[in-house]
Short mmCIF file of C-alpha atoms in Angstrom, two decimals:
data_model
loop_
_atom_site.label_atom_id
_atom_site.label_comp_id
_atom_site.label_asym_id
_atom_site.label_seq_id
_atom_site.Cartn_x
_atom_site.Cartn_y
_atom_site.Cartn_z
CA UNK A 1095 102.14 118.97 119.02
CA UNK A 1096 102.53 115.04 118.92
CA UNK A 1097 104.61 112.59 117.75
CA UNK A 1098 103.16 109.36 115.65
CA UNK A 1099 105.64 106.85 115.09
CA UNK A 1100 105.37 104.33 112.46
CA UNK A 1101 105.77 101.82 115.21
CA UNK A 1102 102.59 103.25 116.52
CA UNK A 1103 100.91 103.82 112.91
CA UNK A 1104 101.12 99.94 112.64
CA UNK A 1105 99.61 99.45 116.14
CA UNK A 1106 96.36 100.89 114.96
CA UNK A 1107 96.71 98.87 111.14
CA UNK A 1108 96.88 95.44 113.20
CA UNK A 1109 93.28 96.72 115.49
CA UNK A 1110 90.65 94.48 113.30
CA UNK A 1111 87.11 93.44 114.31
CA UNK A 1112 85.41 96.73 115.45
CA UNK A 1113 83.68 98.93 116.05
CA UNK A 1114 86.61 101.31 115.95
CA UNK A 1115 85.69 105.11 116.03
CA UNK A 1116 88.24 107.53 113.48
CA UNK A 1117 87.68 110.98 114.46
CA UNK A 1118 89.26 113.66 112.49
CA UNK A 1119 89.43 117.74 113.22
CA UNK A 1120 91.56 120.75 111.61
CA UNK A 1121 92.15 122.68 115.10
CA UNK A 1122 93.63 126.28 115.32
CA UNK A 1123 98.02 125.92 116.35
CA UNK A 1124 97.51 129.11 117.70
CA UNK A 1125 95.33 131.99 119.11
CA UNK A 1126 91.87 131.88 121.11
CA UNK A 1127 89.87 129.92 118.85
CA UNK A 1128 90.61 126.84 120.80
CA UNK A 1129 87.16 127.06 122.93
CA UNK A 1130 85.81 127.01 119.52
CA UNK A 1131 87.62 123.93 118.73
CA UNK A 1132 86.68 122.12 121.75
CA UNK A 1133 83.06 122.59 120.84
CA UNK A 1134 83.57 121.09 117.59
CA UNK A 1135 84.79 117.88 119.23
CA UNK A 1136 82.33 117.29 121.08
CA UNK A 1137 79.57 117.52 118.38
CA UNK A 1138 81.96 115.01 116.83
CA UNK A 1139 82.15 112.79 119.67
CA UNK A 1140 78.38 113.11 120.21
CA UNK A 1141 77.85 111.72 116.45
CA UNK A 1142 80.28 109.13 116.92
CA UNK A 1143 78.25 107.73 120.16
CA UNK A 1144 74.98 108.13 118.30
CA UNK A 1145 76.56 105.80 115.45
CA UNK A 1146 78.23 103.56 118.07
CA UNK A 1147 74.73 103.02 119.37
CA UNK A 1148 72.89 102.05 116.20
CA UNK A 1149 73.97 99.00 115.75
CA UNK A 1150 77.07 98.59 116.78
CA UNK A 1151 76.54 98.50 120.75
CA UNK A 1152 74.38 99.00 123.58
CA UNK A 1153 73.98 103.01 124.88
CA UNK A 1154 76.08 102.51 127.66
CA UNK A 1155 78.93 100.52 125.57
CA UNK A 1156 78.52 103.62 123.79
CA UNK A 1157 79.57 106.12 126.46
CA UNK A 1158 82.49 103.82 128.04
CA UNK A 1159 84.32 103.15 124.75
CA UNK A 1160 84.77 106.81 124.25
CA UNK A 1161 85.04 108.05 127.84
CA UNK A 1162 88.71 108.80 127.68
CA UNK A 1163 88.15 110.76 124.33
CA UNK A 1164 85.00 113.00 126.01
CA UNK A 1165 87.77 114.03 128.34
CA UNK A 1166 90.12 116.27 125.41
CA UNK A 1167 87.14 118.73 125.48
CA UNK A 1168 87.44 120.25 129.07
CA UNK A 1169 91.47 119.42 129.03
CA UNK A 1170 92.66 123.22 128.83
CA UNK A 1171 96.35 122.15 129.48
CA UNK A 1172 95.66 119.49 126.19
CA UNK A 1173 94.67 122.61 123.87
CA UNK A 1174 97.17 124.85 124.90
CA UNK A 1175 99.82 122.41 122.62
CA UNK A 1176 97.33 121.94 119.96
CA UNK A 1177 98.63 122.26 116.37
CA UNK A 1178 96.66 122.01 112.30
CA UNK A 1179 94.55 118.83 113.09
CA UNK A 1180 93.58 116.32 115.54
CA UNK A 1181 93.10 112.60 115.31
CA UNK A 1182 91.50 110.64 117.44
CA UNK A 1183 91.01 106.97 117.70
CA UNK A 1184 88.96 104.48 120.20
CA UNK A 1185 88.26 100.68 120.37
CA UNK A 1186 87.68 98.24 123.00
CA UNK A 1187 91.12 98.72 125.05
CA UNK A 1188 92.07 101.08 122.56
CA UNK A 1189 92.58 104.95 122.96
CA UNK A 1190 94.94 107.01 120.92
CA UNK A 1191 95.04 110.70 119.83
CA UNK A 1192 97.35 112.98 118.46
CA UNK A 1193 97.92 116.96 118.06
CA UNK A 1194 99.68 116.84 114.41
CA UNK A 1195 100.68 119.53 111.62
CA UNK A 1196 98.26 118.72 109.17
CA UNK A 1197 94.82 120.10 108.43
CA UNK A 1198 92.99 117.26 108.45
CA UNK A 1199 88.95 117.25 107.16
CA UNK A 1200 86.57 116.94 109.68
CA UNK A 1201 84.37 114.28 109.66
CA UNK A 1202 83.95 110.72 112.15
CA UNK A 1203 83.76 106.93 110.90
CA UNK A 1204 82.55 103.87 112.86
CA UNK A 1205 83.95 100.85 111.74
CA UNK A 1206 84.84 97.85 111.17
CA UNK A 1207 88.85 99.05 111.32
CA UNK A 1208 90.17 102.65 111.71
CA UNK A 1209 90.34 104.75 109.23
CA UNK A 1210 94.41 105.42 108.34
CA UNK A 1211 94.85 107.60 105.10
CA UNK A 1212 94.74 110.44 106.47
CA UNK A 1213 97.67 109.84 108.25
CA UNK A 1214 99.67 108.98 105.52
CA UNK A 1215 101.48 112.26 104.96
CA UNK A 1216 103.06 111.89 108.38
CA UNK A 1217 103.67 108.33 108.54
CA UNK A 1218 104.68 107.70 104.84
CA UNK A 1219 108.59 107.18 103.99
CA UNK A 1220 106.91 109.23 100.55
CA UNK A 1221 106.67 111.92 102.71
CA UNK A 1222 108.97 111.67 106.01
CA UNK A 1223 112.66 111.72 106.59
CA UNK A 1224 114.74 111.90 109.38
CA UNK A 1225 117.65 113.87 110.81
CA UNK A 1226 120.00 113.04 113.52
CA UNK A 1227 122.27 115.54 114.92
CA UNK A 1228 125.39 114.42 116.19
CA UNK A 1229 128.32 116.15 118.49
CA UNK A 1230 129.95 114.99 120.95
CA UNK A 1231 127.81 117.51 123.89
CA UNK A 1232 124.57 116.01 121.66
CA UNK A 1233 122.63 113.49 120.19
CA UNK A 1234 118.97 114.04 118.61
CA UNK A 1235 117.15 112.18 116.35
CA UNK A 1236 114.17 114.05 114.99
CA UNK A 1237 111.27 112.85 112.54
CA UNK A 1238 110.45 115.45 109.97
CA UNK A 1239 108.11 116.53 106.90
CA UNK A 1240 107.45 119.57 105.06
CA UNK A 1241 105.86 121.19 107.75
CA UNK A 1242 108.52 120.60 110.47
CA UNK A 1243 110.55 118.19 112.68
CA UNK A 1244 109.63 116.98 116.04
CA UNK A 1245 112.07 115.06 118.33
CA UNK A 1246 111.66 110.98 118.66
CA UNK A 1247 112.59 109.44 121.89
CA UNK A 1248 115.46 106.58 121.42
CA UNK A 1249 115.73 104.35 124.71
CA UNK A 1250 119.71 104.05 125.74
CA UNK A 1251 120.68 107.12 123.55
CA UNK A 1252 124.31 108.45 124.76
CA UNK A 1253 123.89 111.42 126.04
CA UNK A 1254 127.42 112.91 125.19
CA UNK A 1255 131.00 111.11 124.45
CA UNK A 1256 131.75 111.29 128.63
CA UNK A 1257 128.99 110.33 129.80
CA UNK A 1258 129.09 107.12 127.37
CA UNK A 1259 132.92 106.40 127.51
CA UNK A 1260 132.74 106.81 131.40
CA UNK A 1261 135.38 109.58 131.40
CA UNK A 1262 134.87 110.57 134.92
CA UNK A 1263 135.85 107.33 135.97
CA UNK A 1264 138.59 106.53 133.56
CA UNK A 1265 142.07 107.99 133.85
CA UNK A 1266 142.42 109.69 130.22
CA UNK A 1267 146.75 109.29 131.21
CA UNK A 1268 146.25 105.49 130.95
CA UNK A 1269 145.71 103.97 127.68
CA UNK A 1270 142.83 102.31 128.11
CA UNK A 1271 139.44 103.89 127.27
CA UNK A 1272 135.62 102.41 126.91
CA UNK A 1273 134.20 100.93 123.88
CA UNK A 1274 130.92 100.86 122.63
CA UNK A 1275 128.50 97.46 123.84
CA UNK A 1276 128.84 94.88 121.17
CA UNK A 1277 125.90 94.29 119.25
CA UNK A 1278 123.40 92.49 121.76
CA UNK A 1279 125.36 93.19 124.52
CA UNK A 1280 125.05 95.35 127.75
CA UNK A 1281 128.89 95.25 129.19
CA UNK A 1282 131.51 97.53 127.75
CA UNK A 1283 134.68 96.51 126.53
CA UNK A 1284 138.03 98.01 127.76
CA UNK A 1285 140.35 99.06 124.18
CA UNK A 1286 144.31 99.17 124.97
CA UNK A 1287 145.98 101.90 122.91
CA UNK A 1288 149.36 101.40 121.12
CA UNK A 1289 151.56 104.71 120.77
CA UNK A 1290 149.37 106.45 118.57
CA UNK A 1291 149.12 109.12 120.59
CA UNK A 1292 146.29 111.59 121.27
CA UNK A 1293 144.71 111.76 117.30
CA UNK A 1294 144.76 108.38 117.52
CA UNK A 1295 143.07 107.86 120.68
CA UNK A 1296 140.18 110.27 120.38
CA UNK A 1297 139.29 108.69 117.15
CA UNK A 1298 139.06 105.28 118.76
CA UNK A 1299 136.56 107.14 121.14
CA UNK A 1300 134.63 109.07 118.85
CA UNK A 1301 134.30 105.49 116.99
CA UNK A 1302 133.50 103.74 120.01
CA UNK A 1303 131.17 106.56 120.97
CA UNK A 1304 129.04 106.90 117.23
CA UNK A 1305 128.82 103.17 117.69
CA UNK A 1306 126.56 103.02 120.70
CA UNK A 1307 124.79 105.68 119.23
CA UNK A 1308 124.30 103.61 116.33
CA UNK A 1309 123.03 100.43 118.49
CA UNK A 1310 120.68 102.69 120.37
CA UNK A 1311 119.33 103.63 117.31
CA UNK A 1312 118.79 99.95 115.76
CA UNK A 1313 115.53 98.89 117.43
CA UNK A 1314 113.79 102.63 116.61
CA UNK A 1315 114.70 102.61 113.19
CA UNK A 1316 114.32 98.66 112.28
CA UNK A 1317 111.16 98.97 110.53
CA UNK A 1318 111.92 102.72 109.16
CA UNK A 1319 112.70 103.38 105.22
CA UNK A 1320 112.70 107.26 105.76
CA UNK A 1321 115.70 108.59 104.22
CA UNK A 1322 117.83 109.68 107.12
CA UNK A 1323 119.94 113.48 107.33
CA UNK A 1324 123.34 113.45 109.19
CA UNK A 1325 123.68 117.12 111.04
CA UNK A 1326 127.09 117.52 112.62
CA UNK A 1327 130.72 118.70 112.72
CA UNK A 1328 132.51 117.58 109.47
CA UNK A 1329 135.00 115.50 111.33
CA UNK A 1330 132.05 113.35 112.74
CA UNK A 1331 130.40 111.80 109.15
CA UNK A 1332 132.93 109.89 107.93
CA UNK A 1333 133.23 108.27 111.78
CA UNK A 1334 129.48 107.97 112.03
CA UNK A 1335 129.06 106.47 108.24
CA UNK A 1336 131.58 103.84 108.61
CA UNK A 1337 129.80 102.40 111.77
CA UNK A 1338 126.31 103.31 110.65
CA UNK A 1339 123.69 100.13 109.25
CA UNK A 1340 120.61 101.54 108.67
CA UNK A 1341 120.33 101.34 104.77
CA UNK A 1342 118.36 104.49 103.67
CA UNK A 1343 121.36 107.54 104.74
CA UNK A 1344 121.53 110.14 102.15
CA UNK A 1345 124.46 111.06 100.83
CA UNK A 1346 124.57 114.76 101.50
CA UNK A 1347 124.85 116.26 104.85
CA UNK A 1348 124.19 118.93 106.86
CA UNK A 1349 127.95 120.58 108.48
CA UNK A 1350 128.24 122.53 111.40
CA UNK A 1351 127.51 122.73 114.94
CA UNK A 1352 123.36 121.92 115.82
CA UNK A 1353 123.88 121.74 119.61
CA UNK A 1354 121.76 125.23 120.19
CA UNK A 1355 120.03 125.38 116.94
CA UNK A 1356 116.05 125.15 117.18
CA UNK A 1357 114.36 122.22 115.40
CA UNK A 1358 113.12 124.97 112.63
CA UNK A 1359 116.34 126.41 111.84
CA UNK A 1360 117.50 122.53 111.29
CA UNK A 1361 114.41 122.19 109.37
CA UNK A 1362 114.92 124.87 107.00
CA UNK A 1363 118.09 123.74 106.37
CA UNK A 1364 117.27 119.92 106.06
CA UNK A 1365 114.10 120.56 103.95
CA UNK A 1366 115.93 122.05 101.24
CA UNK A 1367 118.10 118.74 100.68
CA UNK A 1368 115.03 116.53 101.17
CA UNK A 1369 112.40 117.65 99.40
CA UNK A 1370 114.36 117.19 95.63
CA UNK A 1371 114.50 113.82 96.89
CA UNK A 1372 110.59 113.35 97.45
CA UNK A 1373 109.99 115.32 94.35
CA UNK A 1374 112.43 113.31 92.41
CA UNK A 1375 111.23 109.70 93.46
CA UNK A 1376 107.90 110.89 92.98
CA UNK A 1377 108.06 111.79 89.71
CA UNK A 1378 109.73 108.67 88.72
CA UNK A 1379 107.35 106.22 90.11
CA UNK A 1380 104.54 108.75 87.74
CA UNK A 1381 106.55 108.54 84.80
CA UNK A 1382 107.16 104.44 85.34
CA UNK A 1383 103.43 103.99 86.19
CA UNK A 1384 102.91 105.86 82.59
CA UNK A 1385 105.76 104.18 80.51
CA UNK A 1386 104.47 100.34 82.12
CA UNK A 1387 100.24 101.05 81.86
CA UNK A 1388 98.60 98.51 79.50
CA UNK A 1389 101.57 96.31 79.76
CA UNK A 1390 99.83 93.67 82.73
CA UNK A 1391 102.50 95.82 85.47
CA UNK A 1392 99.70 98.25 86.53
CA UNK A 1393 96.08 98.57 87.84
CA UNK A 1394 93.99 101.55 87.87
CA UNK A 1395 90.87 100.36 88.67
CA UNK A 1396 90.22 100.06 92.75
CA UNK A 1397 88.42 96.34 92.29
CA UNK A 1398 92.03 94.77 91.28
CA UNK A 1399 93.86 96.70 93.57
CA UNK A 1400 92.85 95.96 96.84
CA UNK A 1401 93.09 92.49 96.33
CA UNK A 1402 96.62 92.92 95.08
CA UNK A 1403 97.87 95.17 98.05
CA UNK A 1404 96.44 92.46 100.38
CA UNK A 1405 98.76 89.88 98.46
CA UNK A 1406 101.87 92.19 98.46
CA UNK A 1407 101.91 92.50 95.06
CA UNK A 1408 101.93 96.25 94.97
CA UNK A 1409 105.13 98.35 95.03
CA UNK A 1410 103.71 101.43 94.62
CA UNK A 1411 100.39 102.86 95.06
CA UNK A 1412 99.32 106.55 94.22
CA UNK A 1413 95.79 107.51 96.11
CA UNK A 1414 93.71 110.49 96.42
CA UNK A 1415 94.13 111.65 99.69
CA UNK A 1416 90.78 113.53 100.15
CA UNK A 1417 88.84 110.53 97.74
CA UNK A 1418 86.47 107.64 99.21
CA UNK A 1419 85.26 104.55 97.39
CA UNK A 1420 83.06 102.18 99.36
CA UNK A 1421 83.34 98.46 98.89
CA UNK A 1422 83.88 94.74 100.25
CA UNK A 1423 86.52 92.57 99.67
CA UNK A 1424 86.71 89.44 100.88
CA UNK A 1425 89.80 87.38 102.49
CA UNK A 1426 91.32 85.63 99.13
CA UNK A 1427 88.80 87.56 96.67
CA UNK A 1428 90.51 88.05 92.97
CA UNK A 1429 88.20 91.80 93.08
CA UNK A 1430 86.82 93.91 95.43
CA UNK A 1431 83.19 94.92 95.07
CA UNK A 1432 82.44 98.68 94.82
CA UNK A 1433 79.09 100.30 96.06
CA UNK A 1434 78.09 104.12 95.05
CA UNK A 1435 77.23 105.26 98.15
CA UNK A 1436 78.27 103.40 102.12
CA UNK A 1437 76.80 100.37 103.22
CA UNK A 1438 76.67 98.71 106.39
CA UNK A 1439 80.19 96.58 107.23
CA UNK A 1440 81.43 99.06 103.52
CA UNK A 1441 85.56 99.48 104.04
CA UNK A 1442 86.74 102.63 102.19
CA UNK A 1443 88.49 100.55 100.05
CA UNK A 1444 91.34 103.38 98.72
CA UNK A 1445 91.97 103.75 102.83
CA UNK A 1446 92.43 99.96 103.08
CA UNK A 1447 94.68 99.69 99.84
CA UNK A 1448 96.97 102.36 101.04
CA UNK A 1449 97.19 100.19 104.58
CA UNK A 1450 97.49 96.80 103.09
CA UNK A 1451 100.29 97.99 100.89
CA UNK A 1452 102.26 99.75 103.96
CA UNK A 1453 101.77 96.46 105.48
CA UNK A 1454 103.55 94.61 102.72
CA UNK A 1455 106.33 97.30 102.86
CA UNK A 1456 104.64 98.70 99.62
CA UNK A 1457 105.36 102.50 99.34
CA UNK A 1458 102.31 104.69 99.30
CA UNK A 1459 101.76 108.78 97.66
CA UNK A 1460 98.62 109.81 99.22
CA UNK A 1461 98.26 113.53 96.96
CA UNK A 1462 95.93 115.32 95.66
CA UNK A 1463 93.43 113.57 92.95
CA UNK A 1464 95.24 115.45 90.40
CA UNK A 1465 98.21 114.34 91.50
CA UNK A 1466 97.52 110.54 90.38
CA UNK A 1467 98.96 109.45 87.30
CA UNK A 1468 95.52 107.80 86.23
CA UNK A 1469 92.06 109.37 85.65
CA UNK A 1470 90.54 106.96 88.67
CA UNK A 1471 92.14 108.11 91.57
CA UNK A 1472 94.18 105.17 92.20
CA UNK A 1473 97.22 103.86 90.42
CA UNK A 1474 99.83 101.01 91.05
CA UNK A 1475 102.43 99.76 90.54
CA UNK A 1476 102.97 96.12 90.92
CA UNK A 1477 106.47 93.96 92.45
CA UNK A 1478 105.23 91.03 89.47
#
């Protein structure tokens, strides 16, 4: 199973121009129905090649632009880690895919941009939270949903207190100890003690310690608003809190020692405190959408809400998850123009709502149809 970032989620919104291919499969986590799988894809890539080369490029073109995805079929080793769905994605100097833990519908899409909702549920703050674990042996940060966490790579992460306070090469009898790297910087400072004594001093080095942890930390989680779960010793939180600045930590925490518990025993745990949160913003954004329609503060209707997503005017935006609705819209357009049925250069205009408001830092419920507090399948809220 992969990771996708929301660094990497707005690498493929900014990829404009086409043709970009969007390939989408619900694979098998486990057992021998991978061969199976494997077949699938390649039908898939097959019909994405054959749509490439009507009208969009020459045969050759064709083949070249999705020669690194024909490779996944015959990549046993790539399979073996395969997990609910797979999503693949190819432009000119462009190749991404991902193993992820949702069962995504199969189907392929040639166009003029990639095709991003169905990502949603793993990229979406609605939907996604966060959990570091913190001890003094350990630091992880791990990205998480309903389905599980997976561990997220953070450049400069401390190890452990020693190894970031240089203990090996500092006398502990002296009283001097390392700090953490001011903010920007890469040299430590050297902290002289008073008397304090020992309590004193190792909570100037757990401080010191949580803070480079927290500057680590800063450039992974600067565009992030997933709520984020402290896991740790008691006696760490309070440390950790005072020092922390990212905005969106929740309140409650998760106490105890994580160092050799498995991702899914944190999960179970974590869920439990998370999902009342998702649940609980969720249903207040339905029940403001409901209090505020007819008052001029909503749109239902997918003509006025691309256009308003594309302005930032959007706060909120509930879409059907599964749903399609063909259309233009134009650079500057007041409404979108909606076809029945696909036409050539046609966006799937509920797809490029739910991008355009992530864009503009919008927050976005992809859910089930019934799920939408409107009878159209889209419903927003808007900033003014």
């Amino acid at each position: 199973m992969d990771t996708l970032q929301l660094n990497q989620f707005r690498e493929l919104m900014d990829v404009r121009g086409g043709p970009c291919v969007s390939v989408y499969l619900p694979t098998h986590p486990a057992g021998p129905d991978a061969e199976q799988d494997m077949v699938r894809l390649k039908n898939l890539l097959r019909q994405a090649e054959e749509e490439l080369a009507d009208g969009w490029l020459r045969a050759p073109e064709a083949r070249d632009l999705l020669a690194a995805a024909r490779q996944l079929p015959v990549d046993a080793a790539y399979w073996a880690d395969r997990s609910q769905g797979l999503a693949i994605f190819a432009a000119k100097d462009v190749f991404r895919s991902w193993r992820l833990p949702v069962a995504f519908d199969e189907y392929v899409l040639v166009n003029e941009r990639f095709q991003l909702k169905p990502l949603l549920p793993v990229v979406s703050a609605a939907d996604r939270y966060l959990v570091l674990a913190l001890s003094q042996n350990d630091v992880r940060l791990l990205e998480g949903t309903r389905r599980g966490l997976t561990p997220i790579e953070v450049p400069d992460m401390p190890h452990d207190i020693e190894q970031a306070l240089n203990y090996s090469e500092v006398p502990r009898g002296s009283q001097v100890h390392s700090a953490a790297r001011a903010a920007g910087r890469n040299k430590q400072a050297a902290v002289f003690h008073g008397q304090g004594g020992e309590p004193e001093t190792h909570k100037l080095d757990l401080t010191a310690y949580l803070r480079m942890v927290d500057a680590a930390l800063a450039p992974v989680l600067r565009d992030e608003r997933a709520p984020l779960l402290l896991a740790g010793v008691d006696y760490l939180m309070p440390i950790y809190r005072e020092v922390n600045r990212y905005p969106h930590l929740v309140d409650r925490e998760l106490t105890g020692n994580f160092d050799y518990q498995s991702d899914f025993e944190i999960h179970q745990r974590a869920w439990s405190i998370v999902e009342p949160l998702f649940l609980g913003d969720r249903r207040k954004a339905a029940d403001r959408y409901c209090n505020l329609a007819g008052t001029g503060k909503t749109f239902d209707d997918i003509r006025q809400v691309v256009p308003a997503a594309e302005q930032g005017r959007i706060d909120t935006l509930f879409v059907d998850r599964r749903g399609h609705e063909w259309g233009r819209c134009d650079a500057g357009a007041l409404a979108a123009e909606v076809h029945e049925s696909r036409r050539d250069g046609d966006d799937d205009l509920l797809d490029r709502a739910a991008v355009e408001t992530l864009l503009n830092r919008g927050t976005v419920y992809a859910v089930q149809r019934d799920e939408v507090p409107s009878r159209t399948g889209v419903a927003a809220l808007l900033r003014y």
